Amino acid sequence: MNKEIEREIKHLKDKVKKLKDRVLKGNKKEAKKIEPLIEEMSSKIQELERLNAQVKPIDIVRLARHPKRPTTLDYIRLMIRSFMELHGDRRFADDQAIIGGIGFLNDIPVTIIGHQKGRNTKDNLKRHFGMAHPEGYRKALRLMEQAERFGRPIINLIDTPGAYPGIGAEERGQAEAIAYNLYKMSGLKVPIVSVITGEGGSGGALALGVADRVYMLSNTIYSVISPEGCAAILWKDATKSEEAAESLKLTANDLLKFRVIDDIIEEPGEGAHTDHEETAKRLKSKLLETIKELLTKDLSTLLRERYEKFRKIGVFVEDMPEDPLVKM
Amino acid sequence: MSKLFIKCPRCKTTHFISFLKHSAYVCSKCGYHFRLDAPKRIKMLCDKGSFREFDKNIKSLDPLAFPKYKEKLEASMNKTGLKEAVVTGECKIGGFPTTFGVMDPRFIMASMGSVVGEKITRMLEFSYENYLPAVLVISSGGARMQEGIYSLMQMAKTSAAVKRLNDRGLPLFTVLADPTTGGVTASFAMLGDVIIAEPDALIGFAGPRVIQQTIGQKLPKGFQKSEFLLEHGMLDMVVPRKNLKAVLTSLLEIHSTRPYENLRGER
């Protein structure tokens, strides 16, 4: 997995072999000196091999971006009955980087929305690799407000490198579109469940991520910046993305530990790309269980808990004022 | 840079620093608005002696053990005498009470980590509890990468706090100064009931360099500047710094009474 570690292991193994040969040929006195050395090296090899076998953050980044992963349309096909795609933001365009519509999750009518990456180059050009323009976020919000009107729970599937960086996107208010989604979603009067199904890239991901429950599939990432972007800023070297992926703490395990997400949905086998059906099945059962639970909450509890959920995220210290009589 | 003089980054005119404060730190020759630190803003906008600071003892931790972050925080604290990149409190502007927050670009480019998100949220909640309007003077490089996902989540936290404020019929006024980008623009900055910008400030979501790299062509002149955003309907007004206090006073005055009470349940 790691070339440097592999080189080191090989180097140590060669050394051990040479030492063992000497023991076989040499006298007993020398053997006594050499044997502890061999032992020490063997345990070092074992340790390195264990380290090498560990899945590293950059490997999860690669899995999260795997081109064969199921996309939002795949999940919809495998989970939602009578799905109807709805189009457009009623203001400017129909952004193909985010799709959405209505259908049934078993017997529950739902609105389901998600980033849509292309399945091939041509499709990806149309869908901007799942990077939405403002009209994508505005379409998503239109569909969410429609769901609110009809008391339908909302499912958001997140899989985007980030919001599209372009002239038109900025001219039409990329920042405002994202901000307004965060603002509105915090008060939408229906249950919302968001799941990171691939890449959770920054503001473009969060624009579908203000929810009552946030889950991640096990081989996905959620981050404030891409490892490449981080490396470019920090080390002025985009190729140091492996270190950046490590530093950013962007895996599902990290985020569960930070309590930024509520649970992890385990992917089957080597990852979601190896078994679409099974992945969708696991996702569906988690969604059903969650939505059924959320549907029993009264509105004020639902909204208060959603506010609290994001309100409490943050790490800091607060010193007491030196003189307790001084008004802070 | 010498301590007596400062060169205008735009027209290269040399100014006496001690004279510059009489022109509100605006270049007398070309109108360039120098970046301002938080104490100067407070002095310029809040009524004399009216500012009472909130939460001045909250400090950042290093939750990801991110390379060199601790040193960066330490250096910023020493340089600015502040504990973090935003100063919040309550004050009067033109006699009208309001909460007031200002970001300080000297502190890690006023990027938003847990503390910035927390202080702004607490300030908005203070407004909510005490039926006060809120004013935020913003300049920021965006989310603070060194705090990873925690910084991203501050966008959701602050935006939800603005929503609650508005639901109670209370306004947020945002003043965007150079530069306002990234996750800060894509949260509370663009959520002002009235959005004001200083002239020629860089305001956007993606940075110009990232956009240029992505599309591989030159960016139009004035792209992502205040006047460009005004033209595209993203701002209410571009206000030169010397008029800022008067404009904020007017806004606070207009919002100080509700001729028609349509929020009985909320207020």
Coordinates of C-alpha atoms in Angstrom, one line a residue:
Chain A
M1 CA 0.0 0.0 0.0
N2 CA 2.9 2.3 0.8
K3 CA 6.0 2.1 -1.3
E4 CA 8.3 3.5 1.4
I5 CA 7.1 1.0 4.0
E6 CA 7.4 -1.8 1.4
R7 CA 11.0 -0.8 0.6
E8 CA 11.8 -0.8 4.3
I9 CA 10.2 -4.2 4.8
K10 CA 12.2 -5.7 1.9
H11 CA 15.4 -4.2 3.2
L12 CA 14.9 -5.7 6.7
K13 CA 13.9 -9.1 5.3
D14 CA 17.1 -9.2 3.2
K15 CA 19.2 -8.3 6.3
V16 CA 17.5 -11.0 8.4
K17 CA 18.1 -13.6 5.7
K18 CA 21.8 -12.7 5.6
L19 CA 22.1 -12.9 9.4
K20 CA 20.3 -16.3 9.4
D21 CA 22.8 -17.6 6.8
R22 CA 25.7 -16.5 9.0
V23 CA 24.1 -18.3 12.0
L24 CA 23.8 -21.5 9.9
K25 CA 27.5 -21.2 8.8
G26 CA 29.1 -19.7 11.8
N27 CA 30.0 -20.8 15.3
K28 CA 27.7 -20.9 18.3
K29 CA 29.3 -17.9 20.0
E30 CA 28.4 -15.7 17.1
A31 CA 24.9 -17.1 16.9
K32 CA 24.2 -16.0 20.4
K33 CA 25.0 -12.4 19.5
I34 CA 23.0 -12.5 16.3
E35 CA 19.8 -14.1 17.4
P36 CA 18.4 -11.2 19.5
L37 CA 19.2 -9.0 16.5
I38 CA 17.1 -11.2 14.2
E39 CA 14.3 -11.2 16.7
E40 CA 14.3 -7.5 17.0
M41 CA 14.2 -7.1 13.2
S42 CA 11.4 -9.7 12.8
S43 CA 9.2 -7.9 15.2
K44 CA 9.9 -4.6 13.4
I45 CA 8.9 -6.3 10.1
Q46 CA 5.7 -7.5 11.7
E47 CA 4.9 -4.0 12.9
L48 CA 5.6 -2.5 9.5
E49 CA 3.4 -5.1 7.8
R50 CA 0.6 -4.3 10.1
L51 CA 1.0 -0.6 9.3
N52 CA 1.1 -1.3 5.6
A53 CA -2.1 -3.4 5.7
Q54 CA -4.0 -0.6 7.4
V55 CA -6.4 1.3 5.2
K56 CA -5.1 4.8 4.9
P57 CA -7.3 8.0 4.5
I58 CA -6.0 8.4 0.9
D59 CA -7.3 4.9 0.1
I60 CA -10.7 5.9 1.3
V61 CA -10.5 9.1 -0.7
R62 CA -9.9 6.9 -3.8
L63 CA -12.8 4.5 -2.9
A64 CA -15.1 7.5 -2.3
R65 CA -14.3 8.7 -5.9
H66 CA -14.4 5.3 -7.5
P67 CA -16.0 5.7 -10.9
K68 CA -18.0 2.5 -10.5
R69 CA -19.7 3.5 -7.3
P70 CA -23.5 3.7 -7.4
T71 CA -24.7 7.2 -8.2
T72 CA -27.9 8.9 -6.9
L73 CA -29.9 7.6 -9.9
D74 CA -28.7 4.1 -9.1
Y75 CA -29.8 4.3 -5.5
I76 CA -33.2 5.7 -6.7
R77 CA -33.7 2.9 -9.1
L78 CA -32.8 0.3 -6.5
M79 CA -34.7 1.9 -3.5
I80 CA -37.6 4.1 -4.7
R81 CA -40.9 2.9 -6.2
S82 CA -42.8 5.0 -8.8
F83 CA -40.0 7.6 -9.0
M84 CA -40.7 10.7 -11.0
E85 CA -37.8 13.1 -11.6
L86 CA -38.7 16.8 -11.3
H87 CA -36.8 19.5 -13.1
G88 CA -35.6 23.1 -12.9
D89 CA -35.2 25.9 -10.3
R90 CA -38.0 28.1 -11.9
R91 CA -35.4 30.8 -12.1
F92 CA -32.7 30.1 -14.6
A93 CA -32.0 26.4 -15.6
D94 CA -32.2 22.8 -14.8
D95 CA -28.8 21.9 -13.3
Q96 CA -28.0 18.3 -14.1
A97 CA -25.4 18.1 -11.3
I98 CA -28.2 17.7 -8.8
I99 CA -31.3 15.7 -9.6
G100 CA -34.4 15.2 -7.5
G101 CA -37.9 14.0 -7.5
I102 CA -40.7 12.1 -5.7
G103 CA -41.6 8.5 -5.1
F104 CA -42.2 5.9 -2.5
L105 CA -39.7 4.5 0.0
N106 CA -41.8 1.3 0.7
D107 CA -45.1 2.9 1.4
I108 CA -43.9 6.3 2.5
P109 CA -44.0 9.1 -0.1
V110 CA -40.6 10.9 -0.1
T111 CA -38.7 13.6 -1.9
I112 CA -35.3 12.4 -2.8
I113 CA -32.5 14.7 -4.0
G114 CA -28.8 14.1 -4.7
H115 CA -25.7 15.1 -6.6
Q116 CA -25.4 13.2 -9.8
K117 CA -21.9 12.4 -11.2
G118 CA -21.7 11.2 -14.8
R119 CA -21.2 7.6 -15.6
N120 CA -18.9 8.4 -18.5
T121 CA -17.0 11.4 -19.9
K122 CA -19.9 12.7 -22.0
D123 CA -22.4 12.3 -19.1
N124 CA -19.9 14.0 -16.8
L125 CA -19.5 17.0 -19.0
K126 CA -23.3 17.5 -18.8
R127 CA -23.3 17.0 -15.1
H128 CA -20.1 18.9 -14.3
F129 CA -18.8 15.8 -12.3
G130 CA -21.5 16.4 -9.7
M131 CA -20.4 20.0 -9.1
A132 CA -23.6 22.2 -9.0
H133 CA -24.2 25.7 -10.1
P134 CA -26.5 28.0 -8.0
E135 CA -29.5 26.7 -10.0
G136 CA -28.7 23.2 -8.7
Y137 CA -29.0 24.2 -5.1
R138 CA -32.0 26.4 -5.9
K139 CA -33.7 23.4 -7.6
A140 CA -33.0 21.3 -4.5
L141 CA -34.5 23.9 -2.2
R142 CA -37.6 24.2 -4.5
L143 CA -38.1 20.5 -4.2
M144 CA -37.5 20.5 -0.4
E145 CA -40.0 23.3 0.0
Q146 CA -42.5 21.4 -2.1
A147 CA -41.9 18.4 0.2
E148 CA -42.6 20.6 3.2
R149 CA -45.9 21.8 1.8
F150 CA -47.1 18.2 1.5
G151 CA -45.5 16.8 4.7
R152 CA -43.1 14.5 2.9
P153 CA -39.8 13.5 4.4
I154 CA -36.7 14.4 2.5
I155 CA -33.8 12.2 1.6
N156 CA -30.6 13.9 0.4
L157 CA -27.7 11.9 -1.2
I158 CA -24.4 13.8 -1.2
D159 CA -21.7 13.0 -3.7
T160 CA -19.8 16.0 -5.0
P161 CA -16.3 17.3 -5.2
G162 CA -17.7 20.7 -4.3
A163 CA -19.6 23.6 -5.8
Y164 CA -18.7 24.5 -9.4
P165 CA -16.0 27.2 -9.5
G166 CA -16.9 29.2 -12.6
I167 CA -17.8 32.7 -13.9
G168 CA -21.5 32.0 -14.4
A169 CA -21.7 30.3 -11.0
E170 CA -20.3 33.4 -9.3
E171 CA -22.4 35.8 -11.3
R172 CA -25.6 34.0 -10.3
G173 CA -24.7 33.9 -6.6
Q174 CA -23.1 30.6 -5.8
A175 CA -22.4 31.7 -2.2
E176 CA -26.0 33.0 -1.8
A177 CA -27.5 29.8 -3.1
I178 CA -25.5 27.7 -0.6
A179 CA -26.1 30.1 2.3
Y180 CA -29.8 30.2 1.6
N181 CA -30.1 26.4 1.6
L182 CA -28.4 26.2 5.0
Y183 CA -30.7 28.9 6.3
K184 CA -33.9 27.4 4.9
M185 CA -33.1 23.8 5.7
S186 CA -32.5 24.6 9.4
G187 CA -36.2 25.4 9.6
L188 CA -37.9 23.0 7.1
K189 CA -41.0 21.5 8.8
V190 CA -40.4 17.9 7.7
P191 CA -37.8 15.3 8.6
I192 CA -34.6 15.4 6.6
V193 CA -32.0 12.6 6.3
S194 CA -28.7 13.2 4.5
V195 CA -26.3 10.5 3.5
I196 CA -22.8 11.0 2.1
T197 CA -22.6 8.3 -0.6
G198 CA -19.3 9.3 -2.1
E199 CA -17.5 12.6 -1.8
G200 CA -18.7 15.2 0.7
G201 CA -17.0 18.2 -0.8
S202 CA -17.2 21.4 1.3
G203 CA -20.0 23.9 0.9
G204 CA -21.4 22.1 -2.1
A205 CA -22.0 19.1 0.1
L206 CA -23.3 20.9 3.1
A207 CA -25.9 22.7 0.9
L208 CA -27.7 19.3 1.0
G209 CA -26.5 18.4 4.5
V210 CA -28.4 20.3 7.1
A211 CA -30.6 17.4 8.3
D212 CA -32.0 15.7 11.4
R213 CA -29.8 12.7 10.8
V214 CA -26.5 12.6 8.8
Y215 CA -25.0 9.3 7.8
M216 CA -21.9 8.3 5.8
L217 CA -21.3 5.1 3.9
S218 CA -18.2 3.5 5.2
N219 CA -15.9 4.4 2.3
T220 CA -16.8 8.0 1.9
I221 CA -15.3 11.3 2.9
Y222 CA -16.6 14.6 4.2
S223 CA -14.3 17.6 4.3
V224 CA -14.0 21.4 4.3
I225 CA -11.5 21.2 1.4
S226 CA -10.2 18.5 -1.0
P227 CA -6.9 16.9 0.0
E228 CA -5.4 18.3 -3.2
G229 CA -6.6 21.8 -2.4
C230 CA -5.3 21.5 1.1
A231 CA -1.9 20.3 0.0
A232 CA -1.7 23.1 -2.6
I233 CA -2.3 25.7 0.1
L234 CA -0.3 24.2 2.9
W235 CA 2.7 22.7 1.1
K236 CA 2.3 24.6 -2.2
D237 CA 2.3 21.1 -3.7
A238 CA -0.9 19.4 -4.8
T239 CA 0.9 16.0 -5.0
K240 CA 1.1 15.9 -1.2
S241 CA -2.5 15.0 -1.0
E242 CA -1.8 11.8 0.9
E243 CA -0.5 13.8 3.9
A244 CA -3.3 16.3 3.6
A245 CA -5.9 13.4 3.6
E246 CA -4.3 12.3 6.8
S247 CA -4.3 15.7 8.4
L248 CA -7.9 16.7 7.4
K249 CA -9.5 13.8 9.3
L250 CA -12.1 13.3 6.7
T251 CA -13.1 9.6 6.9
A252 CA -16.5 8.3 8.3
N253 CA -14.7 7.0 11.4
D254 CA -13.2 10.4 12.1
L255 CA -16.5 12.2 11.7
L256 CA -18.4 9.7 13.8
K257 CA -15.8 10.1 16.5
F258 CA -16.3 13.9 16.3
R259 CA -20.0 13.4 16.4
V260 CA -20.5 15.4 13.3
I261 CA -22.4 12.4 11.8
D262 CA -24.8 10.1 13.5
D263 CA -23.8 6.7 12.1
I264 CA -21.9 4.8 9.5
I265 CA -23.5 2.5 7.0
E266 CA -21.1 -0.4 6.2
E267 CA -20.5 -1.1 2.6
P268 CA -20.4 -4.7 1.4
G269 CA -17.2 -6.5 0.3
E270 CA -14.5 -4.4 -1.1
G271 CA -16.7 -1.3 -1.3
A272 CA -20.0 0.0 -2.7
H273 CA -18.7 -0.3 -6.3
T274 CA -18.5 -4.1 -6.0
D275 CA -22.2 -4.6 -5.1
H276 CA -24.7 -1.9 -5.9
E277 CA -27.7 -4.0 -4.9
E278 CA -26.4 -4.8 -1.5
T279 CA -25.3 -1.3 -0.8
A280 CA -28.7 0.1 -1.8
K281 CA -30.4 -2.5 0.4
R282 CA -28.4 -1.5 3.4
L283 CA -29.0 2.2 2.7
K284 CA -32.7 1.7 2.3
S285 CA -33.1 -0.2 5.5
K286 CA -31.3 2.5 7.4
L287 CA -33.4 5.2 5.7
L288 CA -36.6 3.4 6.6
E289 CA -35.7 2.9 10.2
T290 CA -34.7 6.5 10.6
I291 CA -37.6 8.1 8.8
K292 CA -40.1 6.0 10.7
E293 CA -38.5 7.2 13.9
L294 CA -38.4 10.9 12.8
L295 CA -42.0 10.8 11.7
T296 CA -43.1 10.1 15.3
K297 CA -41.5 13.4 16.6
D298 CA -43.7 16.4 16.9
L299 CA -42.7 19.5 14.9
S300 CA -41.2 21.6 17.7
T301 CA -39.1 18.7 19.0
L302 CA -37.9 18.0 15.4
L303 CA -36.9 21.6 14.8
R304 CA -35.4 22.2 18.2
E305 CA -33.3 19.0 18.0
R306 CA -32.1 20.0 14.5
Y307 CA -31.0 23.4 15.7
E308 CA -29.2 21.8 18.7
K309 CA -27.5 19.2 16.5
F310 CA -25.5 21.9 14.6
R311 CA -25.5 24.4 17.4
K312 CA -23.2 22.2 19.6
I313 CA -20.6 21.4 17.0
G314 CA -17.3 23.1 17.7
V315 CA -14.2 22.7 19.8
F316 CA -12.8 25.5 22.0
V317 CA -11.9 26.5 25.5
E318 CA -13.3 29.2 27.5
D319 CA -11.1 30.7 30.2
M320 CA -12.7 32.2 33.2
P321 CA -12.1 35.9 33.5
E322 CA -9.2 36.6 35.8
D323 CA -11.3 38.6 38.2
P324 CA -14.7 37.0 38.6
L325 CA -16.2 40.3 39.5
V326 CA -15.2 41.8 36.1
K327 CA -18.2 41.8 33.8
M328 CA -17.5 39.7 30.7
Chain B
M1 CA 7.2 48.4 6.1
S2 CA 8.1 51.5 8.1
K3 CA 5.9 52.4 10.9
L4 CA 5.4 56.0 9.9
F5 CA 4.4 55.5 6.3
I6 CA 2.3 53.2 4.3
K7 CA 2.1 52.8 0.5
C8 CA -1.3 52.5 -1.1
P9 CA -1.3 49.0 -2.7
R10 CA -3.3 50.4 -5.7
C11 CA -1.9 53.7 -6.7
K12 CA 1.4 53.5 -4.8
T13 CA 0.9 56.9 -3.1
T14 CA 2.8 57.1 0.2
H15 CA 0.7 58.1 3.2
F16 CA 1.5 59.2 6.7
I17 CA -0.2 56.5 8.8
S18 CA -1.2 59.1 11.4
F19 CA -2.9 61.2 8.6
L20 CA -4.7 58.2 7.1
K21 CA -7.0 57.8 10.1
H22 CA -8.6 61.2 9.3
S23 CA -9.7 59.8 5.9
A24 CA -11.1 56.6 7.5
Y25 CA -8.1 54.7 6.0
V26 CA -9.1 55.4 2.5
C27 CA -6.4 56.6 0.0
S28 CA -7.0 60.2 -0.7
K29 CA -5.7 59.9 -4.2
C30 CA -7.4 56.8 -5.6
G31 CA -10.1 55.9 -3.0
Y32 CA -8.5 52.5 -2.1
H33 CA -10.0 51.2 1.1
F34 CA -7.2 49.9 3.3
R35 CA -8.0 46.7 5.3
L36 CA -9.1 47.5 8.8
D37 CA -8.5 45.7 12.0
A38 CA -11.3 45.1 14.5
P39 CA -10.4 47.8 17.0
K40 CA -10.4 50.4 14.3
R41 CA -13.8 49.3 13.0
I42 CA -15.3 49.5 16.5
K43 CA -13.9 53.0 17.0
M44 CA -15.2 54.1 13.6
L45 CA -18.7 52.7 13.8
C46 CA -19.8 52.3 17.4
D47 CA -20.9 55.3 19.5
K48 CA -18.0 56.4 21.7
G49 CA -17.7 54.2 24.8
S50 CA -20.8 52.1 24.0
F51 CA -19.2 48.9 23.0
R52 CA -19.3 46.1 25.5
E53 CA -17.5 43.0 24.4
F54 CA -18.9 39.4 24.6
D55 CA -17.0 36.2 25.0
K56 CA -13.5 37.6 24.8
N57 CA -12.0 34.6 26.6
I58 CA -13.0 31.9 24.1
K59 CA -9.9 30.3 22.4
S60 CA -9.4 27.8 19.7
L61 CA -8.0 24.4 20.3
D62 CA -6.4 22.2 17.7
P63 CA -8.9 19.4 17.4
L64 CA -7.3 17.7 14.4
A65 CA -3.7 18.1 15.6
F66 CA -3.2 19.8 12.3
P67 CA 0.4 20.6 11.1
K68 CA 1.6 24.0 12.4
Y69 CA -1.8 25.2 13.5
K70 CA -0.9 25.8 17.1
E71 CA 2.0 27.9 16.1
K72 CA -0.2 29.9 13.7
L73 CA -2.7 30.6 16.4
E74 CA 0.0 31.6 18.8
A75 CA 1.6 34.0 16.3
S76 CA -1.8 35.5 15.4
M77 CA -2.6 36.1 19.1
N78 CA 0.7 37.8 19.7
K79 CA 0.4 39.9 16.5
T80 CA -3.1 41.2 17.2
G81 CA -3.6 41.0 20.9
L82 CA -6.9 39.2 20.2
K83 CA -7.8 35.7 21.1
E84 CA -9.6 35.0 17.8
A85 CA -10.5 36.4 14.4
V86 CA -13.8 38.0 15.4
V87 CA -14.7 40.5 18.1
T88 CA -18.4 40.5 19.1
G89 CA -20.4 42.6 21.5
E90 CA -23.3 45.0 21.9
C91 CA -23.1 48.8 21.3
K92 CA -25.1 51.7 20.0
I93 CA -24.8 53.1 16.5
G94 CA -26.2 56.5 16.0
G95 CA -27.9 56.0 19.3
F96 CA -29.6 52.8 18.3
P97 CA -28.8 49.6 20.3
T98 CA -27.6 46.6 18.4
T99 CA -25.3 43.7 18.6
F100 CA -22.1 44.2 16.6
G101 CA -19.5 41.8 15.3
V102 CA -16.4 42.5 13.3
M103 CA -13.8 40.1 11.8
D104 CA -10.1 40.9 11.9
P105 CA -8.2 39.9 8.7
R106 CA -4.9 40.0 10.6
F107 CA -5.9 36.8 12.4
I108 CA -5.3 33.9 10.0
M109 CA -7.1 35.9 7.3
A110 CA -10.2 36.0 9.6
S111 CA -11.0 32.4 8.6
M112 CA -13.9 30.7 10.4
G113 CA -13.1 27.9 12.8
S114 CA -15.1 26.8 15.8
V115 CA -14.5 30.0 17.8
V116 CA -15.6 32.4 15.1
G117 CA -18.7 30.3 14.4
E118 CA -19.5 30.1 18.2
K119 CA -19.0 33.8 18.9
I120 CA -21.1 34.9 15.9
T121 CA -23.8 32.4 16.9
R122 CA -23.8 33.6 20.5
M123 CA -24.0 37.2 19.3
L124 CA -27.0 36.4 17.1
E125 CA -28.6 34.5 20.0
F126 CA -28.1 37.5 22.3
S127 CA -29.9 39.6 19.7
Y128 CA -32.7 37.0 19.6
E129 CA -33.0 36.9 23.4
N130 CA -32.9 40.6 23.8
Y131 CA -34.9 41.7 20.7
L132 CA -31.9 43.5 19.2
P133 CA -30.9 43.9 15.6
A134 CA -27.5 42.5 14.5
V135 CA -24.7 44.1 12.5
L136 CA -21.7 42.1 11.2
V137 CA -18.7 43.7 9.5
I138 CA -17.2 40.9 7.5
S139 CA -13.9 40.1 5.9
S140 CA -12.7 36.6 5.7
G141 CA -10.8 34.1 3.6
G142 CA -13.5 31.5 4.3
A143 CA -13.6 28.3 6.4
R144 CA -10.5 27.5 8.5
M145 CA -9.0 24.5 6.8
Q146 CA -6.9 23.7 9.9
E147 CA -10.1 22.8 11.8
G148 CA -11.4 20.5 9.0
I149 CA -15.0 19.5 9.3
Y150 CA -15.6 21.5 12.4
S151 CA -15.1 24.7 10.4
L152 CA -17.5 23.5 7.7
M153 CA -20.2 22.9 10.2
Q154 CA -19.9 26.5 11.5
M155 CA -21.6 27.5 8.3
A156 CA -24.7 25.5 9.2
K157 CA -24.6 26.7 12.8
T158 CA -24.4 30.4 12.0
S159 CA -27.0 30.2 9.2
A160 CA -29.5 28.5 11.5
A161 CA -28.9 31.3 14.1
V162 CA -29.7 33.9 11.4
K163 CA -32.9 32.0 10.6
R164 CA -34.0 32.1 14.2
L165 CA -33.3 35.8 14.5
N166 CA -35.3 36.5 11.3
D167 CA -38.2 34.3 12.6
R168 CA -38.5 36.7 15.5
G169 CA -38.7 39.6 13.1
L170 CA -35.2 40.9 13.8
P171 CA -32.8 42.0 11.1
L172 CA -29.2 41.2 10.3
F173 CA -27.2 43.8 8.4
T174 CA -24.0 42.6 6.8
V175 CA -21.1 44.8 5.7
L176 CA -18.7 43.0 3.3
A177 CA -15.2 44.3 3.3
D178 CA -12.2 43.1 1.3
P179 CA -12.0 40.1 1.0
T180 CA -15.1 38.1 1.7
T181 CA -14.8 34.6 0.3
G182 CA -15.5 30.9 0.7
G183 CA -17.6 29.5 3.5
V184 CA -18.2 32.8 5.2
T185 CA -19.7 34.3 2.0
A186 CA -21.7 31.1 1.7
S187 CA -23.3 31.5 5.1
F188 CA -24.0 34.5 7.2
A189 CA -22.4 37.1 4.9
M190 CA -25.0 36.6 2.1
L191 CA -27.8 36.2 4.6
G192 CA -28.1 39.9 5.6
D193 CA -31.5 41.4 5.3
V194 CA -29.6 44.3 3.8
I195 CA -26.1 43.5 2.4
I196 CA -23.7 46.4 2.1
A197 CA -20.2 46.2 0.5
E198 CA -17.3 48.6 0.7
P199 CA -16.1 49.7 -2.8
D200 CA -13.8 47.4 -4.8
A201 CA -13.9 44.6 -2.2
L202 CA -13.3 41.0 -3.5
I203 CA -16.5 39.0 -2.7
G204 CA -17.2 35.5 -3.9
F205 CA -17.4 31.8 -3.2
A206 CA -14.6 30.3 -5.2
G207 CA -11.3 32.1 -5.3
P208 CA -10.4 33.8 -8.6
R209 CA -7.3 31.6 -9.0
V210 CA -9.3 28.4 -8.6
I211 CA -11.8 29.6 -11.1
Q212 CA -9.1 30.5 -13.6
Q213 CA -7.5 27.1 -13.3
T214 CA -10.8 25.4 -13.7
I215 CA -12.1 27.2 -16.8
G216 CA -8.7 28.0 -18.3
Q217 CA -9.5 31.4 -19.5
K218 CA -9.0 35.0 -18.3
L219 CA -11.5 36.4 -15.9
P220 CA -13.5 39.5 -16.9
K221 CA -12.4 42.8 -15.6
G222 CA -13.9 43.7 -12.2
F223 CA -15.0 40.1 -11.7
Q224 CA -16.0 39.3 -8.1
K225 CA -15.6 43.0 -7.0
S226 CA -18.4 44.8 -5.1
E227 CA -19.6 46.8 -8.1
F228 CA -19.8 43.6 -10.2
L229 CA -21.9 41.9 -7.5
L230 CA -24.2 45.0 -7.2
E231 CA -24.7 44.8 -11.0
H232 CA -25.6 41.1 -10.7
G233 CA -28.1 41.7 -7.9
M234 CA -26.1 40.1 -5.1
L235 CA -25.9 43.3 -2.9
D236 CA -28.1 46.1 -1.9
M237 CA -25.5 48.8 -2.0
V238 CA -21.9 49.8 -2.3
V239 CA -21.1 52.3 0.4
P240 CA -17.8 54.2 0.8
R241 CA -16.4 53.8 4.3
K242 CA -16.9 57.4 5.3
N243 CA -20.7 57.0 4.8
L244 CA -20.9 53.6 6.5
K245 CA -22.0 54.8 10.0
A246 CA -24.7 57.1 8.6
V247 CA -26.1 54.3 6.4
L248 CA -26.1 51.8 9.3
T249 CA -27.8 54.4 11.5
S250 CA -30.6 54.9 9.0
L251 CA -31.1 51.2 8.7
L252 CA -31.3 50.7 12.4
E253 CA -33.7 53.7 12.7
I254 CA -36.0 52.3 10.0
H255 CA -36.1 48.9 11.7
S256 CA -36.6 50.2 15.2
T257 CA -40.4 50.1 15.0
R258 CA -42.9 47.6 13.5
P259 CA -45.9 49.6 12.2
Y260 CA -47.8 46.3 11.8
E261 CA -47.4 43.5 14.3
N262 CA -47.8 40.3 12.4
L263 CA -45.7 38.1 14.6
R264 CA -47.7 38.0 17.8
G265 CA -46.8 34.3 18.5
E266 CA -43.1 34.9 18.0
R267 CA -42.7 38.1 19.9

